[in-house]
C-alpha positions as semicolon CSV with decimal commas, in nm:
position;residue;x (nm);y (nm);z (nm)
1;M;-1,956;-1,675;2,561
2;A;-2,034;-1,309;2,498
3;S;-2,381;-1,224;2,377
4;W;-2,447;-1,100;2,024
5;R;-2,534;-0,749;2,148
6;S;-2,215;-0,708;2,348
7;L;-2,009;-0,829;2,051
8;K;-2,188;-0,586;1,822
9;K;-2,125;-0,304;2,071
10;L;-1,755;-0,392;2,093
11;T;-1,708;-0,396;1,716
12;A;-1,895;-0,066;1,685
13;E;-1,663;0,094;1,941
14;K;-1,357;-0,045;1,765
15;S;-1,465;0,085;1,426
16;R;-1,544;0,424;1,577
17;S;-1,195;0,452;1,728
18;R;-1,043;0,337;1,398
19;R;-1,232;0,610;1,214
20;V;-1,092;0,872;1,450
21;E;-0,739;0,742;1,391
22;R;-0,790;0,747;1,016
23;K;-0,924;1,102;1,018
24;T;-0,607;1,230;1,180
25;R;-0,387;1,046;0,931
26;T;-0,574;1,094;0,602
27;K;-0,436;1,297;0,316
28;S;-0,625;1,494;0,058
29;A;-0,729;1,312;-0,259
30;H;-0,466;1,507;-0,452
31;Q;-0,185;1,405;-0,217
32;N;-0,298;1,042;-0,234
33;S;-0,300;1,033;-0,613
34;E;0,035;1,213;-0,625
35;S;0,202;0,969;-0,386
36;S;0,055;0,666;-0,563
37;H;0,186;0,810;-0,892
38;I;0,536;0,846;-0,742
39;I;0,520;0,490;-0,606
40;G;0,414;0,368;-0,951
41;Q;0,708;0,546;-1,112
42;A;0,949;0,396;-0,858
43;L;0,816;0,046;-0,927
44;D;0,844;0,100;-1,303
45;L;1,206;0,209;-1,258
46;K;1,276;-0,094;-1,040
47;R;1,125;-0,326;-1,302
48;W;1,323;-0,155;-1,579
49;K;1,652;-0,188;-1,387
50;W;1,573;-0,551;-1,305
51;R;1,498;-0,633;-1,670
52;R;1,812;-0,452;-1,780
53;G;2,015;-0,642;-1,523
54;L;1,872;-0,972;-1,644
55;C;1,939;-0,880;-2,005
56;E;2,301;-0,789;-1,924
57;E;2,349;-1,124;-1,748
58;R;2,205;-1,308;-2,047
59;K;2,440;-1,126;-2,285
60;E;2,740;-1,230;-2,075
61;E;2,622;-1,593;-2,078
62;A;2,579;-1,586;-2,457
63;E;2,938;-1,475;-2,519
């Protein structure tokens, strides 16, 4: 079994490489908030359409 120090070293190297990857892919805070806002709007629209669809089905059943 690997020693505690070697495990610690491995995880440190992994996190370091992850940080480098993240740095190249990160967006500015403004871009992040803007994209999350757009995603929120899309989800709201999806929910609204879904509710509307369900309501329309219910109306047909009631007739």
